[in-house]
Amino acid sequence: MAFDAVTTLIQVVEAAKQDIMTPKILSTLYGGRSMMVPLLETIELLSYNLHFLQVFMRSKTEKKNWDTGDSSLYKYVEIEVARIYEKYKIKSKPRLIYVGDYWPTKAEDTHNLLKSIVRDIEFVKDRILKEERRAAALEAEEQNITIWDTYRNALKTENEVIVGLDSDIERIVNRLCYSYFGGPVLTILKNSNIDKFRKYVLKLQVMALVGEGGIGKTTLAKRVYGHPTTNASFHIRASVVVSKVHNLKEILIGLLRCISPITSEIYNIDEAQIAEQLSISLMDQKYLIFLDDIWTTAAWDAIQGYFPENFNGSRILVTTRSKEVSEYLSTNPYQVKYQTLLDRWELFSRKVFRQSRYVPSEYEKIGKHIVWRCGGLPLEVVLISGILAIAKGSPQIWRDVARTLDRVDRYDNNKRISKIVSLSFKYLPNHLKDCFQYFGVFPEDSDIPIKKLINLWVAEGFIKPHKSLEKVVGESYLHDLINRSLVQINELSIDGKVKSCNIHDRVHEVCVRKAIDGNTLCIINDNHAPKSSHWLSCQTSHWPITRASYWNCGPDEIHSVLCFGKDVYHSKCRLVYPCLELLRVLDLSLVKCSRGMPSEITDLVHLRYLALSTIGSLYKLQFLKLKNLQTLLVTSWIKKYPLQLPCDILGLRQLRHLHVDQRCSQYLPSLVKKNLQTLYWLKVASSDKKPNFRMVPNLKELGIYIEGQLAPSYLGSLVYLNLLETLKFEVGRVERFYLPTDFPPNLKKLTLRYTYLSWKDMDTIGKLPHLEVLKLKDFACCGSKWEPSEPGFRELKTLLISRSDLKHWNASSNNFPILERLVLRYCWELKQVPLKFAKIGTLELIVLECCYSSLVTSAKQISSANKLLFLGKTDCPLRVCKVGIKVELPNNKSFEEESVESSKKKVWKALKKNVWEALSSFSITFQG
């Protein structure tokens, strides 16, 4: 009966597809001609889904041995097909084309009817796909390891509270990936109707998730994107945030970064070349692209041509608020549902009280009322929870929240989110209010580096300068905002610390509006004319400060100018006018200056924060006039043009943080500078006199770039840096690097790059008493065997080895007794992680990128053994993450940033040989 019903439906749909485009039918359907394409696409999709059901039923009837699952699934499909057949009474093509008793109607109504039928049938299809995936026995593999697009994403913890999305995740994963696990159903479909198989299974398709801001589209899409079945289904995955004002070059670079290693030099390449590079990377690969937060069809039109049609089941996942955009991209968009009351209550209780659906009795009644008034957006619940989690001991605040929500229409989500963010702002301590509003300075969806943010907060006066505590205070402020759910973690550093952050675009909208209304912020872009405010956020492709635009502006009105325009080029002309005389912050790091900088910048004597990017000489700039400068960042935007700076910049009286290029010469001051805390980079050459680090006794972070052969005692004065916690060494044109005879006594983080030490030298490093993080990058060590001595690395929590010729690593838990994180990148020679690491009870994460499958296998074995040994004894079970990106032959540049050429030609030649051998035995795309 059900098979016959499906066959009848197919016949009706196929006949309707032929007739619906005739002039007679189109003339009776109001608006029919403009609806021609979407009508036809929906009918074809309906036809395909019916064919899928037909093939499924045929495959089951032809199967000889049915199990219980086969029988129950077939019965379910029979019942649902009969229900759909009766619900729509589609027994003839007029019934499909018209709505009502054969009276002509709008084409839009007919289209909605067709979409409704498609949704019902796809619900049945989802159940079939769910069972097919389960039958494919993927679960065992899925539980052992997760796969990521970049190793930075692999470092993220999976502690976000997610409620009520499981069924949506499974449904979307099945729709995206069924070409991977479809089995006999797809085989029969391919043999019976190759055209439909190519169009709906093999052809590149877009799946659009649509819903209003705060409904959880991005959260849902990220879970789908990172799902084990998704990881297994696609050779390449890449994601990027598009945002309201899209920038094609940034989108292309963001996607390319997920596929292959890039350097900062890519920003100097033409947009068309980057696009071609992306297309070539995706050619002949089965890929998944995730485009988050598309606002316009123009954004899609700008990027879609760079995704090649490989006819292999590649997919594009998109999130958008716009129904128009979703229907432009996809015939059948996925409507993200509002959260149910029960799910909102669980989310609320877990966020506020850290327990599922449990709230103390004194808060239960008012808590349920608040949740009911929140509407269906998870963002509202999360923001409310951020207020109440801090106010668990204050019933007055709970009542105030309830009263505020009572005054807002339950169905006015925009107004309610604005009120909730305003409430959050109201209950912020005074010292956090300016810090929060300052997020409005950054463009929407910005990834904001934590170090930069804290230095800006200090320069603006939100944090009082202190020789040792300002970083600690700044981080505590940030974590307070994170705990209140106003700020989101974007990226973690290798040791698990917050490296960058952002805020939800709905929160950003309110943040910007409050700052503008208070005349604190002015955003300068194509939609907003310049006006005087404390903070100027320049989001255009030109320098906004001119005599005409600010001729009547007083010098005390503008405190900060930050430029965020992309590809802004500036030749030498006047930048500074009287209205900027009292400027505290000038961020021109994204403005590419080609002829140095105007000399009048040094007349801004009140500057506390200055960031520049240039390829010209700055020798003549009188930086010492900037007596209040605390943070100075100067870089060359083309690496082959070394930065030229005066050598006495460290003589600045108030300077706390200096960041310059590695090859830029600087001398340590002749007088003691107690304020200096950060110095990147200090170039040290054999022809220079020994640096005297006693002159900068309060340094906390130091990067040293070495050119020329140095004796081990050359850097002996490092031992006097008692407060130094972070030290980086990078070596340029040097035959051999020697470790210093002494290290700073309280060193916690050490990075070595291009040092070509022997593994035996690591025994010296292992004796550093407080070392917690060790990064060995780009042949920091050479040699095929590492056997650490005991005892060693007693305090080490994080170890990174990136690009190495290490083959045999013989170590045990005694060598790394409290190791928490191990990251191995591009270790092509290494076949096995030491199996004795299973006995390290603190080990939480192993990340493997571009390596042999045997290395992954050993990590799985360690994970399994570790779980047995420490079952119930640890809060964080060991995770193993494989980074599944395209394997490419490395060049002489670092995968993370620009580097100098190495003199170790033999090592490089051996690496190339081994990589080619690996590529000849494995496919170009590493699937492990």
Coordinates of C-alpha atoms in Angstrom, one line a residue, residues 404-773:
T404 CA 11.8 44.5 34.0
L405 CA 10.7 41.5 31.9
D406 CA 7.1 42.0 32.9
R407 CA 7.2 45.4 31.3
V408 CA 8.3 44.1 27.9
D409 CA 6.0 42.4 25.4
R410 CA 6.8 38.7 25.4
Y411 CA 7.0 38.7 21.7
D412 CA 9.2 41.7 21.3
N413 CA 12.6 39.9 21.3
N414 CA 14.6 42.9 20.2
K415 CA 13.4 45.2 23.0
R416 CA 13.7 42.4 25.6
I417 CA 17.4 41.7 24.7
S418 CA 18.1 45.4 24.9
K419 CA 16.5 45.6 28.3
I420 CA 18.4 42.5 29.5
V421 CA 21.7 43.9 28.4
S422 CA 20.8 47.2 30.0
L423 CA 20.1 45.4 33.2
S424 CA 23.4 43.6 33.0
F425 CA 25.1 46.9 32.6
K426 CA 23.1 48.4 35.5
Y427 CA 24.4 45.7 37.9
L428 CA 28.0 45.9 36.7
P429 CA 30.5 47.3 39.2
N430 CA 31.6 50.8 38.3
H431 CA 35.1 49.6 37.3
L432 CA 33.6 47.3 34.7
K433 CA 31.2 49.6 33.0
D434 CA 33.7 51.5 30.8
C435 CA 35.5 48.2 30.1
F436 CA 32.3 46.7 28.8
Q437 CA 31.3 49.7 26.7
Y438 CA 34.7 49.8 25.2
F439 CA 33.8 46.6 23.2
G440 CA 31.7 48.9 21.1
V441 CA 34.9 50.4 19.6
F442 CA 35.6 47.1 17.8
P443 CA 33.7 46.2 14.7
E444 CA 30.9 43.5 14.9
D445 CA 32.2 39.9 15.2
S446 CA 35.8 41.0 15.9
D447 CA 38.2 38.6 17.5
I448 CA 39.9 40.7 20.1
P449 CA 43.3 39.7 21.4
I450 CA 43.3 39.8 25.2
K451 CA 46.8 41.4 25.6
K452 CA 45.8 44.2 23.2
L453 CA 42.5 44.7 25.0
I454 CA 44.1 45.0 28.5
N455 CA 46.8 47.4 27.2
L456 CA 44.0 49.6 25.7
W457 CA 42.1 49.5 29.0
V458 CA 45.2 50.7 30.8
A459 CA 45.8 53.4 28.3
E460 CA 42.2 54.6 28.6
G461 CA 42.5 54.8 32.4
F462 CA 40.1 51.9 33.2
I463 CA 42.9 50.1 35.0
K464 CA 45.5 52.0 37.0
P465 CA 49.1 51.4 35.8
H466 CA 51.0 49.1 38.2
K467 CA 54.5 47.7 37.7
S468 CA 53.3 44.1 38.2
L469 CA 49.5 43.9 38.7
E470 CA 47.8 45.5 35.7
K471 CA 47.8 42.2 33.7
V472 CA 46.3 40.3 36.6
V473 CA 43.7 43.0 37.2
G474 CA 42.8 43.2 33.5
E475 CA 42.4 39.4 33.3
S476 CA 40.2 39.4 36.4
Y477 CA 38.0 42.2 34.8
L478 CA 37.7 40.1 31.6
H479 CA 36.8 36.9 33.5
D480 CA 34.1 38.8 35.4
L481 CA 32.5 39.9 32.1
I482 CA 32.8 36.3 30.8
N483 CA 31.1 34.9 33.9
R484 CA 28.3 37.4 33.4
S485 CA 27.8 36.0 29.9
L486 CA 28.5 39.4 28.3
V487 CA 31.8 38.4 26.7
Q488 CA 32.5 35.1 24.9
I489 CA 35.8 33.2 24.7
N490 CA 37.0 33.0 21.1
E491 CA 40.4 31.3 21.3
L492 CA 42.5 29.7 24.0
S493 CA 46.3 29.6 24.1
I494 CA 48.1 26.4 24.2
D495 CA 48.2 26.4 28.0
G496 CA 44.4 26.9 28.2
K497 CA 44.4 30.6 28.9
V498 CA 42.0 32.9 27.1
K499 CA 43.8 34.3 24.1
S500 CA 41.1 36.2 22.3
C501 CA 37.4 37.0 22.9
N502 CA 34.3 38.5 21.3
I503 CA 30.8 39.5 22.1
H504 CA 27.5 38.3 20.5
D505 CA 26.3 40.6 17.8
R506 CA 23.0 41.3 19.6
V507 CA 25.0 42.4 22.7
H508 CA 27.3 44.4 20.5
E509 CA 24.4 46.3 19.0
V510 CA 23.3 47.4 22.5
C511 CA 26.8 48.1 23.6
V512 CA 27.4 50.4 20.6
R513 CA 24.0 52.1 21.0
K514 CA 24.7 53.0 24.7
A515 CA 28.1 54.3 23.9
I516 CA 26.9 56.5 21.0
D517 CA 23.9 57.8 23.0
G518 CA 26.3 58.8 25.8
N519 CA 28.4 60.7 23.2
T520 CA 31.3 58.4 24.1
L521 CA 31.7 56.6 20.8
C522 CA 31.6 57.6 17.2
I523 CA 31.7 54.9 14.5
I524 CA 33.0 56.3 11.2
N525 CA 31.9 54.3 8.2
D526 CA 29.9 54.8 5.0
N527 CA 26.7 55.1 7.1
H528 CA 27.9 57.4 9.8
A529 CA 29.5 60.9 9.4
P530 CA 32.4 61.9 11.7
K531 CA 31.5 63.7 14.9
S532 CA 33.4 64.5 18.0
S533 CA 33.4 61.8 20.7
H534 CA 35.9 60.4 23.2
W535 CA 36.4 57.2 21.1
L536 CA 36.6 57.3 17.3
S537 CA 36.2 53.9 15.6
C538 CA 37.3 54.3 12.0
Q539 CA 35.8 51.5 9.9
T540 CA 36.5 53.0 6.4
S541 CA 39.2 52.6 3.8
H542 CA 40.5 56.2 4.2
W543 CA 41.9 58.4 7.0
P544 CA 38.8 60.1 8.5
I545 CA 40.4 63.0 10.3
T546 CA 40.6 66.1 8.1
R547 CA 40.5 69.8 8.6
A548 CA 37.0 70.0 7.1
S549 CA 35.5 67.2 9.3
Y550 CA 36.9 68.4 12.6
W551 CA 37.6 72.1 12.2
N552 CA 35.4 73.1 15.2
C553 CA 36.3 70.2 17.5
G554 CA 37.9 71.1 20.8
P555 CA 41.2 69.3 21.8
D556 CA 39.6 67.8 24.9
E557 CA 36.8 65.9 23.0
I558 CA 38.7 63.1 21.2
H559 CA 40.7 60.7 23.4
S560 CA 41.2 57.7 21.1
V561 CA 41.4 57.0 17.4
L562 CA 41.3 53.3 16.4
C563 CA 41.4 52.3 12.7
F564 CA 39.8 49.0 11.6
G565 CA 39.5 49.5 7.9
K566 CA 40.9 46.7 5.7
D567 CA 43.6 47.3 3.1
V568 CA 44.0 51.0 4.1
Y569 CA 47.0 52.4 2.4
H570 CA 48.5 55.8 3.4
S571 CA 51.2 57.8 1.8
K572 CA 52.9 60.7 3.6
C573 CA 50.5 63.5 4.4
R574 CA 49.1 65.3 7.4
L575 CA 47.5 63.1 10.0
V576 CA 47.4 65.3 13.1
Y577 CA 45.3 68.3 13.7
P578 CA 44.7 70.5 16.8
C579 CA 41.6 68.4 17.7
L580 CA 43.9 65.5 18.5
E581 CA 46.4 67.3 20.8
L582 CA 45.2 65.4 23.9
L583 CA 44.9 62.0 22.2
R584 CA 45.7 59.0 24.4
V585 CA 45.3 56.1 22.0
L586 CA 46.2 56.0 18.3
D587 CA 45.9 52.5 16.7
L588 CA 47.1 52.6 13.1
S589 CA 48.2 48.9 13.0
L590 CA 45.9 48.2 10.0
V591 CA 46.9 51.3 8.1
K592 CA 49.7 50.4 5.7
C593 CA 52.0 53.4 5.6
S594 CA 54.4 53.5 2.7
R595 CA 56.7 56.4 3.5
G596 CA 57.3 56.2 7.2
M597 CA 55.0 58.3 9.4
P598 CA 54.3 62.0 9.6
S599 CA 56.7 63.6 12.1
E600 CA 53.9 65.4 13.9
I601 CA 52.8 62.1 15.5
T602 CA 55.5 62.7 18.1
D603 CA 53.8 66.0 19.0
L604 CA 51.0 64.0 20.5
V605 CA 52.7 64.0 23.9
H606 CA 49.7 62.7 25.8
L607 CA 49.7 59.4 23.9
R608 CA 49.8 56.3 26.0
Y609 CA 49.2 53.7 23.3
L610 CA 50.6 53.9 19.7
A611 CA 50.4 51.2 17.1
L612 CA 52.0 51.7 13.6
S613 CA 52.6 49.7 10.4
T614 CA 55.0 51.0 7.9
I615 CA 57.7 50.1 5.4
G616 CA 59.5 53.4 5.5
S617 CA 62.3 54.7 7.8
L618 CA 61.4 56.1 11.2
Y619 CA 64.9 57.0 12.1
K620 CA 64.1 60.7 12.2
L621 CA 61.0 60.5 14.4
Q622 CA 61.7 61.9 17.9
F623 CA 59.9 59.2 19.9
L624 CA 61.5 60.4 23.1
K625 CA 59.0 63.3 23.0
L626 CA 56.2 60.9 23.9
K627 CA 56.9 61.0 27.6
N628 CA 53.6 59.4 28.5
L629 CA 53.8 56.5 26.1
Q630 CA 53.1 53.1 27.8
T631 CA 52.6 50.8 24.8
L632 CA 54.4 51.0 21.5
L633 CA 53.8 48.5 18.6
V634 CA 55.6 49.1 15.3
T635 CA 55.8 46.6 12.5
S636 CA 56.7 46.4 8.8
W637 CA 53.8 45.2 6.7
I638 CA 56.1 43.8 4.1
K639 CA 58.6 41.4 5.7
K640 CA 61.4 41.9 3.1
Y641 CA 61.5 45.6 4.1
P642 CA 63.1 45.5 7.6
L643 CA 61.8 48.1 10.1
Q644 CA 64.1 51.1 10.6
L645 CA 63.7 52.7 14.1
P646 CA 65.8 54.8 16.4
C647 CA 67.8 52.5 18.6
D648 CA 67.0 54.5 21.8
I649 CA 63.3 53.9 22.1
L650 CA 63.7 51.9 25.3
G651 CA 64.7 55.2 26.8
L652 CA 61.1 56.3 26.9
R653 CA 60.3 57.1 30.6
Q654 CA 56.9 55.5 30.9
L655 CA 57.2 52.7 28.4
R656 CA 55.8 49.4 29.6
H657 CA 55.3 47.3 26.5
L658 CA 57.4 47.4 23.3
H659 CA 56.7 45.2 20.2
V660 CA 58.9 45.6 17.2
D661 CA 60.0 43.3 14.4
Q662 CA 62.7 40.8 15.1
R663 CA 65.4 42.3 12.8
C664 CA 64.9 45.8 14.2
S665 CA 67.9 46.9 16.3
Q666 CA 67.3 48.1 19.8
Y667 CA 69.8 48.8 22.6
L668 CA 69.0 48.2 26.2
P669 CA 68.9 51.5 28.1
S670 CA 72.0 52.8 29.8
L671 CA 69.9 53.8 32.9
V672 CA 67.6 51.5 34.8
K673 CA 64.1 51.4 33.5
K674 CA 61.8 49.9 36.1
N675 CA 58.6 50.3 34.1
L676 CA 59.4 48.1 31.2
Q677 CA 57.5 44.8 31.4
T678 CA 57.3 43.4 27.8
L679 CA 60.0 43.5 25.1
Y680 CA 59.5 41.8 21.7
W681 CA 62.0 41.6 20.0
L682 CA 65.5 42.4 21.2
K683 CA 67.9 41.7 18.4
V684 CA 71.3 40.4 19.7
A685 CA 74.3 40.1 17.3
S686 CA 77.8 38.8 17.9
S687 CA 79.2 42.2 17.0
D688 CA 77.2 44.0 19.8
K689 CA 78.3 44.3 23.3
K690 CA 76.8 42.0 25.9
P691 CA 73.2 43.1 26.8
N692 CA 72.9 44.1 30.5
F693 CA 69.5 43.0 31.6
R694 CA 70.0 44.6 35.0
M695 CA 68.8 47.8 33.3
V696 CA 65.3 46.3 32.8
P697 CA 64.8 44.5 36.2
N698 CA 61.0 44.2 36.0
L699 CA 60.7 42.5 32.6
K700 CA 58.0 39.8 32.6
E701 CA 58.1 38.9 28.9
L702 CA 61.1 38.9 26.6
G703 CA 61.8 37.8 23.0
I704 CA 65.4 37.5 21.8
Y705 CA 66.3 37.3 18.1
I706 CA 69.9 36.1 17.6
E707 CA 72.2 36.8 14.7
G708 CA 75.7 35.7 14.8
Q709 CA 77.6 33.1 16.9
L710 CA 77.2 33.8 20.6
A711 CA 79.2 32.3 23.5
P712 CA 77.1 30.6 26.2
S713 CA 78.0 33.3 28.7
Y714 CA 76.9 36.1 26.3
L715 CA 73.4 36.2 27.8
G716 CA 74.5 35.5 31.3
S717 CA 72.8 38.6 32.8
L718 CA 69.4 36.9 32.1
V719 CA 69.7 35.5 35.6
Y720 CA 69.0 38.9 37.0
L721 CA 65.5 39.0 35.6
N722 CA 63.8 37.7 38.7
L723 CA 60.3 38.7 37.5
L724 CA 60.6 37.2 34.0
E725 CA 58.0 34.5 33.3
T726 CA 58.0 34.3 29.5
L727 CA 61.1 33.9 27.3
K728 CA 61.4 33.3 23.6
F729 CA 64.5 32.6 21.5
E730 CA 64.6 32.7 17.8
V731 CA 67.7 32.2 15.8
G732 CA 68.6 33.7 12.4
R733 CA 71.9 33.4 10.5
V734 CA 73.8 31.3 13.1
E735 CA 75.9 28.2 12.7
R736 CA 75.1 27.0 16.2
F737 CA 73.1 28.2 19.2
Y738 CA 74.1 27.6 22.7
L739 CA 71.8 27.6 25.7
P740 CA 72.6 30.4 28.1
T741 CA 74.6 29.4 31.1
D742 CA 71.9 30.6 33.4
F743 CA 68.2 31.2 33.1
P744 CA 65.8 33.7 34.9
P745 CA 65.0 31.9 38.2
N746 CA 61.2 32.1 37.9
L747 CA 60.7 31.3 34.3
K748 CA 57.4 29.7 33.5
K749 CA 57.1 29.7 29.7
L750 CA 60.0 29.0 27.2
T751 CA 59.8 29.0 23.4
L752 CA 62.7 27.9 21.2
R753 CA 62.6 28.3 17.4
Y754 CA 65.2 27.4 14.8
T755 CA 67.7 26.8 17.6
Y756 CA 68.8 23.3 16.3
L757 CA 69.7 22.0 19.7
S758 CA 70.3 18.4 20.5
W759 CA 67.6 16.5 22.4
K760 CA 70.2 16.1 25.2
D761 CA 70.1 19.8 25.7
M762 CA 66.5 19.4 26.9
D763 CA 67.9 17.9 30.1
T764 CA 69.1 21.4 31.0
I765 CA 65.7 22.8 30.2
G766 CA 64.0 20.1 32.3
K767 CA 65.8 21.3 35.4
L768 CA 64.2 24.8 35.3
P769 CA 62.2 24.6 38.6
H770 CA 59.1 26.6 37.6
L771 CA 58.8 25.8 33.9
E772 CA 55.1 25.2 33.0
V773 CA 55.0 25.7 29.2

